[in-house]
Coordinates of C-alpha atoms and ligand atoms in Angstrom, one line a residue:
X1 CA 98.5 89.9 126.4
X2 CA 96.3 91.7 123.8
X3 CA 97.3 94.4 121.3
X4 CA 100.7 96.0 122.1
X5 CA 101.1 99.6 123.1
X6 CA 101.2 101.8 120.1
X7 CA 99.0 99.4 118.0
X8 CA 97.7 101.4 115.0
X9 CA 93.9 101.6 114.8
X10 CA 92.1 103.3 111.9
X11 CA 90.4 102.9 108.6
X12 CA 91.4 102.3 104.9
X13 CA 90.3 104.0 101.7
X14 CA 91.4 104.3 98.0
X15 CA 91.8 107.6 96.1
X16 CA 89.5 106.6 93.2
X17 CA 86.7 105.5 95.5
X18 CA 86.6 108.6 97.7
X19 CA 88.3 111.7 96.3
X20 CA 86.0 112.7 93.4
X21 CA 87.4 115.8 91.6
X22 CA 88.3 113.4 88.8
X23 CA 89.1 116.1 86.3
X24 CA 90.1 119.0 88.6
X25 CA 93.5 120.7 89.0
X26 CA 95.2 118.8 86.2
X27 CA 94.3 115.2 87.2
X28 CA 94.2 112.8 84.2
X29 CA 91.6 110.0 83.9
X30 CA 92.0 106.5 85.1
X31 CA 90.0 103.4 84.1
X32 CA 87.6 104.0 87.0
X33 CA 86.5 107.2 85.3
X34 CA 85.1 105.3 82.3
X35 CA 83.5 102.7 84.5
X36 CA 79.8 102.9 85.3
X37 CA 77.9 101.8 88.4
X38 CA 76.6 98.3 88.7
X39 CA 74.8 96.2 91.3
X40 CA 75.3 92.9 93.1
X41 CA 74.0 91.1 90.1
X42 CA 74.8 93.4 87.2
X43 CA 78.5 94.0 86.4
X44 CA 80.0 97.5 86.1
X45 CA 80.6 98.5 82.4
X46 CA 83.6 100.1 80.9
X47 CA 82.6 102.6 78.1
X48 CA 84.3 103.3 74.9
X49 CA 83.9 104.7 71.3
X50 CA 84.8 102.4 68.5
X51 CA 86.8 103.2 65.4
X52 CA 83.6 104.2 63.6
X53 CA 82.5 106.5 66.3
X54 CA 79.9 104.2 67.8
X55 CA 79.6 103.9 71.6
X56 CA 80.1 100.5 73.2
X57 CA 80.6 98.9 76.6
X58 CA 82.9 96.1 78.0
X59 CA 83.1 94.1 81.2
X60 CA 86.4 93.7 83.0
X61 CA 87.6 90.6 81.2
X62 CA 86.8 91.9 77.7
X63 CA 89.3 93.6 75.6
X64 CA 89.0 97.0 74.0
X65 CA 88.2 96.5 70.3
X66 CA 90.8 97.4 67.7
X67 CA 90.9 101.1 67.0
X68 CA 88.5 102.0 69.9
X69 CA 89.2 104.4 72.7
X70 CA 87.9 104.7 76.2
X71 CA 85.3 107.5 76.6
X72 CA 82.9 109.0 79.0
X73 CA 79.4 108.7 77.5
X74 CA 76.4 110.9 78.1
X75 CA 74.0 108.1 79.0
X76 CA 75.8 106.7 81.9
X77 CA 76.6 107.7 85.5
X78 CA 80.2 107.3 86.6
X79 CA 80.2 107.1 90.4
X80 CA 84.0 107.5 90.8
X81 CA 83.9 111.0 89.2
X82 CA 82.5 112.5 92.4
X83 CA 83.4 109.7 94.9
X84 CA 82.4 111.2 98.2
X85 CA 84.2 114.4 97.4
X86 CA 87.0 113.9 99.9
X87 CA 89.0 116.3 97.8
X88 CA 86.9 119.1 99.2
X89 CA 85.9 117.5 102.5
X90 CA 89.2 116.1 103.7
X91 CA 89.5 118.4 106.7
X92 CA 86.1 117.6 108.0
X93 CA 86.6 113.9 107.4
X94 CA 90.0 113.8 109.2
X95 CA 88.4 115.6 112.1
X96 CA 85.9 112.9 112.4
X97 CA 88.6 110.2 112.2
X98 CA 90.4 112.0 114.9
X99 CA 87.3 112.1 117.0
X100 CA 87.1 108.3 116.8
X101 CA 90.7 108.2 118.0
X102 CA 92.4 107.0 114.8
X103 CA 96.2 106.6 115.0
X104 CA 96.4 105.5 111.3
X105 CA 94.6 106.4 108.1
X106 CA 95.2 104.3 105.0
X107 CA 94.7 106.1 101.7
X108 CA 96.1 106.0 98.2
X109 CA 97.7 108.4 95.9
X110 CA 96.0 108.7 92.5
X111 CA 98.8 108.3 89.9
X112 CA 97.1 110.4 87.3
X113 CA 96.7 113.3 89.8
X114 CA 100.5 113.3 90.0
X115 CA 101.3 112.3 86.4
X116 CA 98.2 112.8 84.4
X117 CA 99.1 110.5 81.5
X118 CA 102.0 108.7 83.3
X119 CA 104.5 110.0 80.7
X120 CA 105.1 113.5 81.9
X121 CA 108.7 114.4 83.1
X122 CA 107.5 116.7 85.9
X123 CA 104.8 116.0 88.4
X124 CA 101.6 118.0 88.6
X125 CA 102.2 120.4 91.4
X126 CA 98.5 120.8 92.3
X127 CA 98.4 117.1 92.9
X128 CA 101.4 117.1 95.2
X129 CA 100.0 120.1 97.1
X130 CA 96.7 118.2 97.7
X131 CA 98.3 115.2 99.2
X132 CA 100.8 117.3 101.2
X133 CA 97.8 119.2 102.7
X134 CA 96.1 115.9 103.5
X135 CA 99.2 114.4 105.2
X136 CA 99.8 117.6 107.1
X137 CA 96.2 117.6 108.3
X138 CA 96.6 113.9 109.4
X139 CA 99.8 114.8 111.3
X140 CA 98.1 117.7 113.0
X141 CA 95.7 115.2 114.5
X142 CA 98.5 112.6 115.3
X143 CA 97.3 110.3 112.6
X144 CA 99.9 108.3 110.8
X145 CA 99.3 108.1 107.1
X146 CA 99.6 104.6 105.6
X147 CA 99.8 105.2 101.8
X148 CA 99.1 102.8 99.0
X149 CA 101.0 103.9 95.9
X150 CA 98.8 102.0 93.4
X151 CA 95.2 101.1 94.2
X152 CA 93.6 100.0 90.9
X153 CA 94.2 103.3 89.1
X154 CA 96.8 103.3 86.4
X155 CA 96.5 106.4 84.2
X156 CA 94.0 105.7 81.4
X157 CA 96.5 106.8 78.9
X158 CA 98.9 104.0 79.9
X159 CA 96.0 101.4 79.8
X160 CA 95.0 102.5 76.3
X161 CA 98.2 103.3 74.6
X162 CA 100.7 101.0 76.2
X163 CA 98.4 98.1 77.0
X164 CA 98.5 98.4 80.8
X165 CA 100.8 96.3 83.0
X166 CA 101.4 93.5 80.5
X167 CA 103.8 96.0 78.9
X168 CA 107.0 96.2 80.8
X169 CA 107.4 99.9 79.8
X170 CA 105.1 100.6 82.8
X171 CA 107.8 99.5 85.2
X172 CA 110.0 102.7 84.9
X173 CA 106.9 104.9 84.7
X174 CA 105.6 103.5 88.0
X175 CA 109.1 103.7 89.6
X176 CA 109.2 107.4 88.6
X177 CA 105.8 107.9 90.2
X178 CA 106.8 106.1 93.4
X179 CA 110.1 108.0 93.6
X180 CA 108.2 111.3 93.4
X181 CA 106.0 110.1 96.2
X182 CA 108.9 109.1 98.5
X183 CA 110.7 112.3 97.8
X184 CA 107.9 114.8 98.0
X185 CA 106.3 113.3 101.1
X186 CA 109.5 112.4 102.9
X187 CA 109.0 113.0 106.7
X188 CA 105.3 113.1 106.3
X189 CA 104.7 109.5 105.4
X190 CA 106.6 106.5 106.8
X191 CA 104.3 103.5 106.0
X192 CA 103.9 102.6 102.4
X193 CA 102.2 99.8 100.4
X194 CA 103.2 99.3 96.7
X195 CA 100.3 97.5 95.0
X196 CA 96.9 97.0 96.4
X197 CA 95.6 93.3 96.3
X198 CA 98.3 92.4 93.8
X199 CA 97.1 88.9 93.6
X200 CA 93.7 89.8 92.1
X201 CA 95.0 89.7 88.6
X202 CA 95.4 86.0 88.8
X203 CA 92.5 85.2 91.2
X204 CA 90.0 87.0 89.1
X205 CA 90.6 84.9 86.0
X206 CA 88.4 81.9 85.6
X207 CA 90.4 78.7 85.0
X208 CA 88.7 78.1 81.6
X209 CA 90.0 81.3 80.0
X210 CA 92.2 80.8 77.0
X211 CA 96.0 80.6 77.7
X212 CA 96.7 84.0 76.2
X213 CA 94.8 85.6 79.2
X214 CA 97.0 83.8 81.6
X215 CA 100.1 84.7 79.7
X216 CA 99.1 88.3 80.0
X217 CA 98.1 88.1 83.6
X218 CA 101.3 86.4 84.8
X219 CA 103.4 88.9 82.8
X220 CA 101.3 91.8 84.3
X221 CA 102.0 90.4 87.7
X222 CA 105.7 89.9 87.0
X223 CA 106.0 93.5 85.8
X224 CA 104.3 94.7 89.0
X225 CA 106.6 92.5 91.2
X226 CA 109.6 94.1 89.6
X227 CA 108.1 97.7 89.8
X228 CA 107.3 97.0 93.4
X229 CA 110.7 95.7 94.3
X230 CA 112.4 98.6 92.6
X231 CA 110.2 101.0 94.4
X232 CA 110.9 99.4 97.8
X233 CA 114.7 99.7 97.1
X234 CA 114.4 103.4 96.2
X235 CA 112.0 104.0 99.1
X236 CA 114.6 102.7 101.6
X237 CA 117.4 104.7 99.9
X238 CA 115.3 107.9 100.1
X239 CA 114.4 107.4 103.7
X240 CA 115.7 104.5 105.7
X241 CA 112.8 105.1 108.2
X242 CA 110.3 104.0 105.5
X243 CA 108.5 100.7 106.2
X244 CA 107.2 99.3 102.9
X245 CA 104.7 96.5 102.5
X246 CA 103.1 94.3 100.0
X247 CA 99.3 94.1 100.0
X248 CA 97.5 90.8 99.3
X249 CA 93.8 90.1 99.0
X250 CA 93.7 87.6 101.8
X251 CA 91.2 84.8 101.5
X252 CA 91.3 81.8 103.8
X253 CA 90.8 78.7 101.7
X254 CA 89.3 75.5 103.1
X255 CA 88.7 72.1 101.6
X256 CA 85.0 71.5 101.3
X257 CA 85.3 67.7 102.1
X258 CA 87.9 65.4 103.5
X259 CA 88.5 63.8 100.1
X260 CA 92.3 64.0 99.7
X261 CA 91.7 65.5 96.3
X262 CA 90.0 68.4 97.9
X263 CA 92.9 68.8 100.4
X264 CA 95.3 68.9 97.5
X265 CA 93.1 71.4 95.6
X266 CA 93.0 73.5 98.7
X267 CA 96.7 73.6 98.9
X268 CA 96.9 74.5 95.2
X269 CA 94.5 77.4 95.9
X270 CA 96.7 78.8 98.7
X271 CA 99.7 78.5 96.4
X272 CA 98.2 80.1 93.4
X273 CA 95.9 82.6 95.1
X274 CA 97.8 83.7 98.2
X275 CA 101.4 82.4 98.5
X276 CA 102.6 83.1 94.9
X277 CA 102.6 86.9 95.4
X278 CA 103.6 86.9 99.0
X279 CA 106.5 84.6 98.4
X280 CA 107.9 86.7 95.6
X281 CA 107.5 89.9 97.5
X282 CA 108.8 88.6 100.9
X283 CA 111.4 86.1 99.7
X284 CA 112.6 88.0 96.7
X285 CA 112.3 85.1 94.2
X286 CA 109.8 82.8 92.6
X287 CA 108.8 79.7 94.5
X288 CA 109.4 76.2 93.1
X289 CA 105.7 75.7 92.4
X290 CA 105.6 78.7 90.1
X291 CA 106.7 76.6 87.2
X292 CA 103.8 74.3 87.7
X293 CA 101.4 77.3 87.7
X294 CA 102.9 78.7 84.5
X295 CA 103.0 75.3 82.7
X296 CA 99.2 74.8 83.3
X297 CA 98.6 77.6 80.8
X298 CA 101.7 77.4 78.7
X299 CA 102.9 80.7 80.1
X300 CA 106.4 81.8 79.1
X301 CA 107.4 84.8 81.2
X302 CA 109.8 87.5 80.0
X303 CA 112.1 87.7 83.0
X304 CA 115.5 89.5 82.6
X305 CA 118.6 89.1 84.8
X306 CA 118.0 92.7 86.1
X307 CA 114.4 91.6 87.1
X308 CA 115.9 88.7 89.1
X309 CA 118.3 91.0 90.8
X310 CA 115.6 93.6 91.5
X311 CA 113.3 91.1 93.1
X312 CA 116.1 90.0 95.4
X313 CA 116.9 93.6 96.5
X314 CA 113.4 94.8 97.0
X315 CA 111.8 92.5 99.5
X316 CA 109.1 94.1 101.7
X317 CA 109.3 95.0 105.4
X318 CA 105.8 94.2 106.3
X319 CA 103.1 91.9 104.9
X320 CA 99.7 93.5 104.7
X321 CA 96.5 92.1 103.5
X322 CA 92.7 92.6 103.2
X323 CA 90.5 90.1 104.8
X324 CA 86.7 89.9 104.3
X325 CA 86.0 86.2 103.9
X326 CA 87.0 82.6 103.6
X327 CA 86.2 80.3 100.7
X328 CA 85.6 76.6 100.5
X329 CA 86.8 74.7 97.4
X330 CA 86.1 71.2 96.1
X331 CA 86.7 68.8 93.2
X332 CA 83.1 67.6 93.5
X333 CA 80.1 69.0 91.6
X334 CA 78.4 71.7 93.6
X335 CA 75.1 73.5 93.3
X336 CA 75.5 76.4 95.7
X337 CA 78.2 78.8 94.6
X338 CA 78.9 82.1 96.4
X339 CA 80.3 85.4 95.3
X340 CA 83.4 86.9 96.7
X341 CA 85.9 89.7 96.8
X342 CA 87.4 89.8 93.3
X343 CA 87.2 86.0 93.1
X344 CA 84.5 83.6 91.9
X345 CA 83.2 80.2 92.6
X346 CA 83.4 79.5 96.3
X347 CA 81.0 76.9 97.8
X348 CA 78.5 77.8 100.4
X349 CA 79.9 76.8 103.9
X350 CA 77.1 75.6 106.2
X351 CA 78.8 77.0 109.2
X352 CA 79.1 80.5 108.0
X353 CA 76.7 83.4 107.4
X354 CA 76.7 85.5 104.2
X355 CA 76.3 89.2 103.5
X356 CA 73.7 90.7 101.2
X357 CA 76.4 90.6 98.5
X358 CA 77.1 86.9 99.2
X359 CA 80.4 87.3 101.0
X360 CA 81.1 84.8 103.7
X361 CA 81.6 86.2 107.2
X362 CA 84.3 84.1 108.9
X363 CA 86.2 85.7 111.9
X364 CA 88.0 82.4 112.6
X365 CA 89.4 82.5 109.1
X366 CA 91.1 85.7 110.0
X367 CA 92.9 84.1 112.9
X368 CA 93.8 81.2 110.6
X369 CA 95.2 83.5 108.0
X370 CA 97.2 85.6 110.4
X371 CA 98.8 82.6 112.0
X372 CA 99.5 80.8 108.8
X373 CA 101.1 83.9 107.2
X374 CA 103.2 84.8 110.2
X375 CA 104.6 81.3 110.4
X376 CA 105.6 81.5 106.7
X377 CA 107.1 84.9 106.6
X378 CA 108.0 85.9 110.2
X379 CA 107.6 89.5 109.6
X380 CA 105.2 92.2 110.9
X381 CA 101.6 92.0 109.6
X382 CA 98.9 94.6 109.2
X383 CA 95.2 93.9 108.5
X384 CA 94.7 96.8 106.2
X385 CA 91.1 96.1 105.1
X386 CA 88.2 94.3 106.9
X387 CA 84.6 95.2 107.1
X388 CA 81.0 94.6 106.2
X389 CA 79.3 96.1 103.1
X390 CA 75.7 96.5 104.1
X391 CA 72.5 98.5 103.5
X392 CA 72.0 101.2 106.1
X393 CA 68.7 102.7 107.1
X394 CA 68.6 106.3 108.2
X395 CA 66.0 106.8 110.9
X396 CA 63.7 109.8 110.9
X397 CA 65.9 111.5 113.6
X398 CA 69.0 110.9 111.4
X399 CA 70.4 108.0 113.5
X400 CA 71.7 104.8 111.9
X401 CA 71.6 101.7 114.0
X402 CA 74.3 99.5 112.3
X403 CA 74.5 96.8 114.9
X404 CA 75.3 94.2 112.1
X405 CA 78.5 96.1 111.3
X406 CA 79.5 96.3 115.0
X407 CA 78.8 92.6 115.3
X408 CA 81.0 91.7 112.3
X409 CA 83.9 93.9 113.3
X410 CA 83.8 92.8 117.0
X411 CA 84.0 89.2 116.0
X412 CA 87.0 89.8 113.8
X413 CA 88.8 91.9 116.4
X414 CA 88.3 89.1 118.9
X415 CA 89.9 86.5 116.6
X416 CA 92.7 88.9 115.6
X417 CA 93.5 89.2 119.3
X418 CA 93.7 85.5 119.7
X419 CA 96.3 85.4 116.9
X420 CA 98.2 88.2 118.7
X421 CA 98.1 86.2 121.9
X422 CA 99.5 83.3 120.0
X423 CA 102.5 85.3 119.0
X424 CA 101.7 87.0 115.8
X425 CA 103.4 90.4 115.4
X426 CA 100.5 92.5 114.3
X427 CA 101.0 96.2 113.9
X428 CA 97.8 97.7 112.6
X429 CA 94.1 97.2 111.9
X430 CA 92.4 99.5 109.4
X431 CA 88.8 98.7 108.7
X432 CA 87.7 99.2 105.1
X433 CA 85.7 102.4 104.3
X434 CA 85.6 104.1 107.7
X435 CA 83.5 106.6 105.8
X436 CA 81.0 105.3 103.2
X437 CA 82.6 105.4 99.7
X438 CA 82.1 104.0 96.2
X439 CA 82.2 100.2 96.0
X440 CA 85.2 98.9 93.9
X441 CA 83.4 95.8 92.9
X442 CA 79.9 97.1 92.1
X443 CA 80.3 101.0 92.0
X444 CA 77.5 101.2 94.4
X445 CA 77.0 103.7 97.3
X446 CA 74.4 101.6 98.9
X447 CA 77.0 99.0 99.7
X448 CA 78.2 100.9 102.8
X449 CA 81.1 100.1 105.1
X450 CA 81.4 103.3 107.1
X451 CA 81.2 104.4 110.7
X452 CA 80.4 107.7 109.0
X453 CA 77.4 107.9 106.7
X454 CA 77.6 109.9 103.5
X455 CA 74.4 111.3 102.0
X456 CA 75.1 110.2 98.4
X457 CA 73.1 107.7 96.4
X458 CA 73.4 105.5 93.5
X459 CA 71.6 107.9 91.1
X460 CA 74.1 110.5 92.0
X461 CA 71.8 112.5 94.2
X462 CA 72.6 113.6 97.8
X463 CA 74.1 116.4 99.7
X464 CA 77.4 114.7 100.6
X465 CA 76.7 115.5 104.2
X466 CA 78.4 113.4 106.8
X467 CA 76.8 111.9 109.9
X468 CA 77.8 109.4 112.6
X469 CA 76.4 105.8 112.8
X470 CA 76.2 103.8 116.0
X471 CA 79.4 102.1 115.0
X472 CA 81.2 105.4 115.2
X473 CA 80.8 105.5 119.0
X474 CA 81.5 101.8 119.3
X475 CA 84.8 102.0 117.3
X476 CA 85.9 105.0 119.4
X477 CA 85.5 102.9 122.5
X478 CA 87.4 100.1 120.9
X479 CA 90.3 102.3 120.1
X480 CA 90.3 104.1 123.5
X481 CA 90.6 100.7 125.2
X482 CA 93.2 99.4 122.7
X483 CA 90.8 96.7 121.6
X484 CA 89.8 95.6 125.1
X485 CA 86.3 97.0 125.3
X486 CA 84.4 95.4 122.4
X487 CA 80.8 95.6 123.8
Ligands
BG6_501 C1 89.1 95.4 98.2 C2 89.6 96.6 97.6 O1 89.0 94.5 97.2 O2 87.8 95.3 98.8 C3 88.8 97.8 97.9 O3 91.0 96.9 98.0 C4 87.4 97.5 97.9 O4 89.1 98.8 96.9 C5 87.1 96.5 99.0 O5 86.5 98.6 97.9 C6 85.6 96.1 99.2 O6 85.1 95.7 98.0 P1 83.8 96.3 97.4 O7 83.6 95.7 96.1 O8 82.7 95.9 98.4 O9 84.0 97.8 97.3

């Protein structure tokens, strides 16, 4: 009983949140490079210059005005530009991961570091060289890379000129990028994920948005499904050893009351928010309830015969997901709404505690999710993100006593173990942000997840020096004992 021998323990990151070096060695910009910092209550802004040369800002759901172009403006700070400068610190950071005993490290490849605009015929050799160096360094320490091909960073050029993923022209461009990754890093990387939290596109849209937003969002998703499936097929052809997964933003939904209408709503949330993407990527076709979801917003998808064939041929080998929270839903009026990971409108659950950013901490929800998903797909699972974003205090002697983080992770590992004991075939656990990095949601540094502290602050100041928190030593013990010693 317990985690099997060879279980992969480690941490997870994303290129745009940690690498920095946003315009070095030929890298092109991504949307994150024109996105400012925000806070728990103030949204990040995307900056642009309009057709008359005036600066302006947008939030994520707003569209770029006609004739405008994205731009870096003088008066703003862009936290992703420097990230935590992993680009220049990767050796030191990997050494620290190795000291904790990591057997896996999840990272992503920045598309625009390989293809700066997305359109080039040949990849940027400096970008290839950087990732090859990182993979070699990981291998030197017996750490298996787990690589996300797309983690929220389409080249800005494709966003602006081609209208992002709602345009199916992105499919072959992504496939070219994925093929380059599989070819160049063959033998160095075996575990791949195609699109990070692919379901966010739909989950993030409030129900009352005009139909045109849903039309675009479902088409965006469809194009990513096809791109993912084509990439999976090619990845297997290039190296049959490759194991390729989907990546879903995992949220455990609960009905808030026992009103049957809430039970039905809860089922609907699972279908729309969680199963819709998993079903397509694992079963290779759209589920029956998809038509109902499209009809709600008069969505008419552009699906070709070739798409249908591709979806069939490119099902994933593993189901991977992030898990931070559960969410309660109801048809009844509520006063107490909570925040969440890329979603809105949960209801406060009296049995749970909430982080400083309003995210519910629910370890039992992780067991529920693991067992539910394993029953449905019967294929190996990986928890590729889990963690607590919290304020850390550096004591005078430099120590950081993050018992709240240890407590959160301990409880989740315990329930994960229960799922494993109940028969779930779980291969890996990578906590989010093993080293502090820029928050995706808020752009903050002060929302820290790491076992390793990074001296960088929201005003851009700091030395980038790394230091160990209490959780560093705790996680080392957890890994050494294969998840047995959680004290
Ligand atoms: C997931 C993303 O949504 O959650 C990560 O895959 C992100 O990129 C993580 O950083 C935590 O969210 P946040 O907003 O606290 O950084």
